[in-house]
Short mmCIF file of C-alpha atoms and ligand atoms in Angstrom, two decimals:
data_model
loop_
_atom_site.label_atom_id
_atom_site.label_comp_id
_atom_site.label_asym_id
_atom_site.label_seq_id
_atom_site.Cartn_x
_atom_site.Cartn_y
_atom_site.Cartn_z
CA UNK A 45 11.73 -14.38 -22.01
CA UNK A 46 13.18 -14.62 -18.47
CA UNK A 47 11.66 -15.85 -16.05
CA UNK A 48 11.60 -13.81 -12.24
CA UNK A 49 10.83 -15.96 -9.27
CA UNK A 50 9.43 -14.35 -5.82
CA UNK A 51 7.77 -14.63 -2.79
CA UNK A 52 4.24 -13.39 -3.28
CA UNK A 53 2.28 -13.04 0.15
CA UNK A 54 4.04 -15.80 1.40
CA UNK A 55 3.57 -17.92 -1.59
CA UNK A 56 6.58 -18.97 -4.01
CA UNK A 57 5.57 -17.34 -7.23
CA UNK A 58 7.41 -16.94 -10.84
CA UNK A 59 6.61 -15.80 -14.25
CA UNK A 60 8.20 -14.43 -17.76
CA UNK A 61 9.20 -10.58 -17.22
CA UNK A 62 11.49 -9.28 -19.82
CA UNK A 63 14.38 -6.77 -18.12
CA UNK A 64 12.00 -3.56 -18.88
CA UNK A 65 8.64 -5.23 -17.24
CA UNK A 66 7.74 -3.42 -14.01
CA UNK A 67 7.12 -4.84 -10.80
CA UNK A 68 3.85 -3.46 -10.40
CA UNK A 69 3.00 -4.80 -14.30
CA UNK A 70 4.10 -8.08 -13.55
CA UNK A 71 1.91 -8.47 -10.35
CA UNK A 72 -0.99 -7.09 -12.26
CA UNK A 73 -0.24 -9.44 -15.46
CA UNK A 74 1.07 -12.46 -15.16
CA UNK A 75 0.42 -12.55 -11.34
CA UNK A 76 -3.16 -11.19 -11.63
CA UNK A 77 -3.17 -9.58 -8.67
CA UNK A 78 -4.74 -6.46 -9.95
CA UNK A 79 -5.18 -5.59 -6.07
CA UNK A 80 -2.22 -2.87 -6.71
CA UNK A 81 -3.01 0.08 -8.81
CA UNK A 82 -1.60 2.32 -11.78
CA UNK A 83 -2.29 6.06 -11.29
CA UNK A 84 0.09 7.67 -12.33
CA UNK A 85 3.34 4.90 -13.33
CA UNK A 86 5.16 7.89 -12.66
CA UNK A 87 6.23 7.54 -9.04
CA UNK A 88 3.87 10.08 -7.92
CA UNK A 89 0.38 9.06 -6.86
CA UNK A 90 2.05 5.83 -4.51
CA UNK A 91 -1.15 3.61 -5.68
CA UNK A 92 1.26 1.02 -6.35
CA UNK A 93 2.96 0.56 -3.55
CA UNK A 94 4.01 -2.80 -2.29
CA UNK A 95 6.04 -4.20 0.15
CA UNK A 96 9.84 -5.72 -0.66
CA UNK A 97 12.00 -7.24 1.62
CA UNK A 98 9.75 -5.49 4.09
CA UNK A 99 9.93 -1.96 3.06
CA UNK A 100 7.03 -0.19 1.76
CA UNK A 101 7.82 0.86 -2.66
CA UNK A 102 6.47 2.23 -5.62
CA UNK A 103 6.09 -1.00 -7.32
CA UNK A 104 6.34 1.14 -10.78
CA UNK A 105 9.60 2.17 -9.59
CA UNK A 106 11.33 -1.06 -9.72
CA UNK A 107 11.92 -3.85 -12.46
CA UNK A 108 10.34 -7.00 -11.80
CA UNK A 109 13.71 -8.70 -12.01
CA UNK A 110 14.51 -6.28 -9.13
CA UNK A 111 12.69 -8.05 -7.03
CA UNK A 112 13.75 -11.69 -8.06
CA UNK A 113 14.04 -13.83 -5.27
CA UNK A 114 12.21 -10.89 -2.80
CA UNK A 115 9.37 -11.36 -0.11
CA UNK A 116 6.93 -9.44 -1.83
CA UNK A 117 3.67 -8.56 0.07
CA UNK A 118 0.48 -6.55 -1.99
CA UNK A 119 -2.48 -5.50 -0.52
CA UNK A 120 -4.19 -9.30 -1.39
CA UNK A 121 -2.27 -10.36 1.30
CA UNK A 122 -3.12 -7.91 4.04
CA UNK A 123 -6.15 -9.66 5.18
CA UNK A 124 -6.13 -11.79 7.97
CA UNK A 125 -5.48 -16.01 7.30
CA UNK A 126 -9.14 -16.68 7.96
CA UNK A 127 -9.96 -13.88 5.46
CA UNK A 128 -10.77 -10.95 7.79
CA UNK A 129 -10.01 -7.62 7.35
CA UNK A 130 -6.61 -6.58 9.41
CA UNK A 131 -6.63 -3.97 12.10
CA UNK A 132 -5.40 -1.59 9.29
CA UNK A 133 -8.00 -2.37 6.66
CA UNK A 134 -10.74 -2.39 9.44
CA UNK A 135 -9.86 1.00 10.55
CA UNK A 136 -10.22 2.27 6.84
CA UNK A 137 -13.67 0.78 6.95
CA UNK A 138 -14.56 2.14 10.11
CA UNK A 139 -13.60 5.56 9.81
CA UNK A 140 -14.46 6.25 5.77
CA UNK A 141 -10.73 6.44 4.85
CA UNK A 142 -11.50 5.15 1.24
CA UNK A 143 -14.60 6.86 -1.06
CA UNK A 144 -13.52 5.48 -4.60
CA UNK A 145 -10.90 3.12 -3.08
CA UNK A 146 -8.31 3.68 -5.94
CA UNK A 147 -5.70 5.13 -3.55
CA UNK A 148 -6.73 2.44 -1.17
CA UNK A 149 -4.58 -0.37 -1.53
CA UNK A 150 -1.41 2.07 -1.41
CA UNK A 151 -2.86 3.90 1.57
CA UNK A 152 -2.78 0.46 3.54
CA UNK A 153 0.56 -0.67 2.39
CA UNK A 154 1.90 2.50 3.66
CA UNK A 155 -0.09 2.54 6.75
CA UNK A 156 1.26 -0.91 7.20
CA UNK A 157 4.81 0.10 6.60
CA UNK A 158 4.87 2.99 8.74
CA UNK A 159 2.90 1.62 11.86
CA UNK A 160 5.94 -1.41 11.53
CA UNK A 161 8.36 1.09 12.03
CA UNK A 162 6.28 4.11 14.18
CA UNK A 163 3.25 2.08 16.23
CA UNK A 164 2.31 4.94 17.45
CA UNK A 165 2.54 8.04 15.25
CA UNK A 166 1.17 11.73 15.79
CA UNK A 167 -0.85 13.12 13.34
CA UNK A 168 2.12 14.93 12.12
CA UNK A 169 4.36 11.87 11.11
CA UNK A 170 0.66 10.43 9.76
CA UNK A 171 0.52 12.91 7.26
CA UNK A 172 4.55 13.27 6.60
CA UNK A 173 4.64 9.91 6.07
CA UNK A 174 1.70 9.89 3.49
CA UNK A 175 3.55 12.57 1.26
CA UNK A 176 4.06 10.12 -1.28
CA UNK A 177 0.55 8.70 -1.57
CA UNK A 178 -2.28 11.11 -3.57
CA UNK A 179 -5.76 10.72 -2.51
CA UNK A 180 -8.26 12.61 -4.97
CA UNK A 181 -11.62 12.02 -2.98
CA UNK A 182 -10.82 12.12 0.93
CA UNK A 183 -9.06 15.08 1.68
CA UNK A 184 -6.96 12.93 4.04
CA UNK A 185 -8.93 13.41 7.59
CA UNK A 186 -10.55 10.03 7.57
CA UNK A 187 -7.50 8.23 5.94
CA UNK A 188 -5.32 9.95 9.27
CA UNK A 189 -8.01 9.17 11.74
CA UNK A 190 -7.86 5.39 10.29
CA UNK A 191 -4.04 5.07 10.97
CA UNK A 192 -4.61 6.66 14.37
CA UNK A 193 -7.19 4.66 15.22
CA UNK A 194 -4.99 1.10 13.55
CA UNK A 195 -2.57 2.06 16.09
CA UNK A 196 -4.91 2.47 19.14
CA UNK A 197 -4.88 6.03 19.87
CA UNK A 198 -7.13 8.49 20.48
CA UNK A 199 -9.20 10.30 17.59
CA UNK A 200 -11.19 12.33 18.88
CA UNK A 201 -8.53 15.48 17.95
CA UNK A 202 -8.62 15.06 14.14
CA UNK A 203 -10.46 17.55 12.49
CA UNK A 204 -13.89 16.28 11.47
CA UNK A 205 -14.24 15.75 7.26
FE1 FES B 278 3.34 4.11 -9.00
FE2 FES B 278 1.65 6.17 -9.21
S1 FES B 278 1.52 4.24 -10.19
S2 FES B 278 3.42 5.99 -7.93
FE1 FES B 279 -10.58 7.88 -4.14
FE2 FES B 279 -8.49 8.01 -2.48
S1 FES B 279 -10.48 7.22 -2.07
S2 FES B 279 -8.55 8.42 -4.60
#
C-alpha cells in the first residue's frame, strides 16, 4: 500500500493510505487522532473539518494522498503548547457552545479558520460562515456568542439560548 507523508500539528507524520482512503479516515486510523469526527462523510455536517495548507476542509472531502506532503492541523492540536485550552476552545467552554460536543471539533476548526481571515466578524459573517457546519443540540446562539467573544467583542447583543 502507499504510503502518504504529512505534517500533523506540526509533527512529521506518515502512514499506508491506499488512493481511495480519506483524509479524515486516515487521521482517525492509522493516525489515531479520532479528535475529528464522521457525521455525515457526505460533505454536509463539516464535523470533519481540518485545516490544510492553512485553509479550513472537509477532511472527508479529500484523499489522504491529497494531502501528501501538507501542514495538516486537527483539533488535537488547537490547544495551547503547555496544554491549555486556546482563546477559541476557552470561549466554547465559557459560553456553552458545545452540549454533546460532536460538532465541536469542526466548530473550532472553523472558528479558527475564519477568525485567521475575519478577527473581528459580525454576527452575520459568524453565522454565514458556519453554513457548512450542522449543530444538532445548540441551536447556534452560544456557538456565535463563543466566536464573538474568541475575537474580543462585545456579546451582550446575541440573543439569549
Ligand atoms: Fe465530513 Fe460530515 S463527515 S462533512
Ligand atoms: Fe451536539 Fe453540536 S453540540 S451536535
Amino acid at each position: 500500500m502507499p504510503t502518504v507523508s504529512m505534517t500533523v500539528n506540526g509533527k512529521p507524520t506518515s502512514g499506508e493510505a491506499e488512493g481511495r482512503t480519506l483524509l479524515v479516515d486516515f487521521l482517525r486510523g492509522p493516525l489515531g487522532l479520532t479528535g475529528t469526527h464522521v457525521g455525515c462523510d457526505t460533505s454536509q455536517c463539516g464535523a470533519c473539518i481540518v485545516h490544510v495548507n492553512g485553509e479550513a476542509v472537509k477532511a472527508c472531502t479529500m484523499f489522504a494522498a491529497e494531502a501528501d506532503g501538507a501542514e495538516v492541523q486537527t483539533i488535537e492540536g488547537m490547544a495551547n503548547a503547555d496544554g491549555s485550552l486556546s482563546v477559541i476552545q476557552q470561549a466554547f467552554q465559557d459560553h456553552h457552545g458545545l452540549q454533546c460536543g460532536f460538532c465541536t471539533p469542526g466548530m473550532v476548526m472553523s472558528a479558527a479558520a475564519l477568525l485567521k481571515d475575519n478577527p473581528k466578524p459580525t454576527e452575520t459573517e459568524i453565522r454565514d460562515y458556519l453554513e457548512g457546519n450542522i449543530c444538532r443540540c445548540t441551536g447556534y446562539h452560544n456557538i456565535v456568542k463563543a466566536i464573538m467573544a474568541a475575537s474580543g467583542q462585545d456579546v451582550s447583543a446575541i440573543a439569549a439560548e
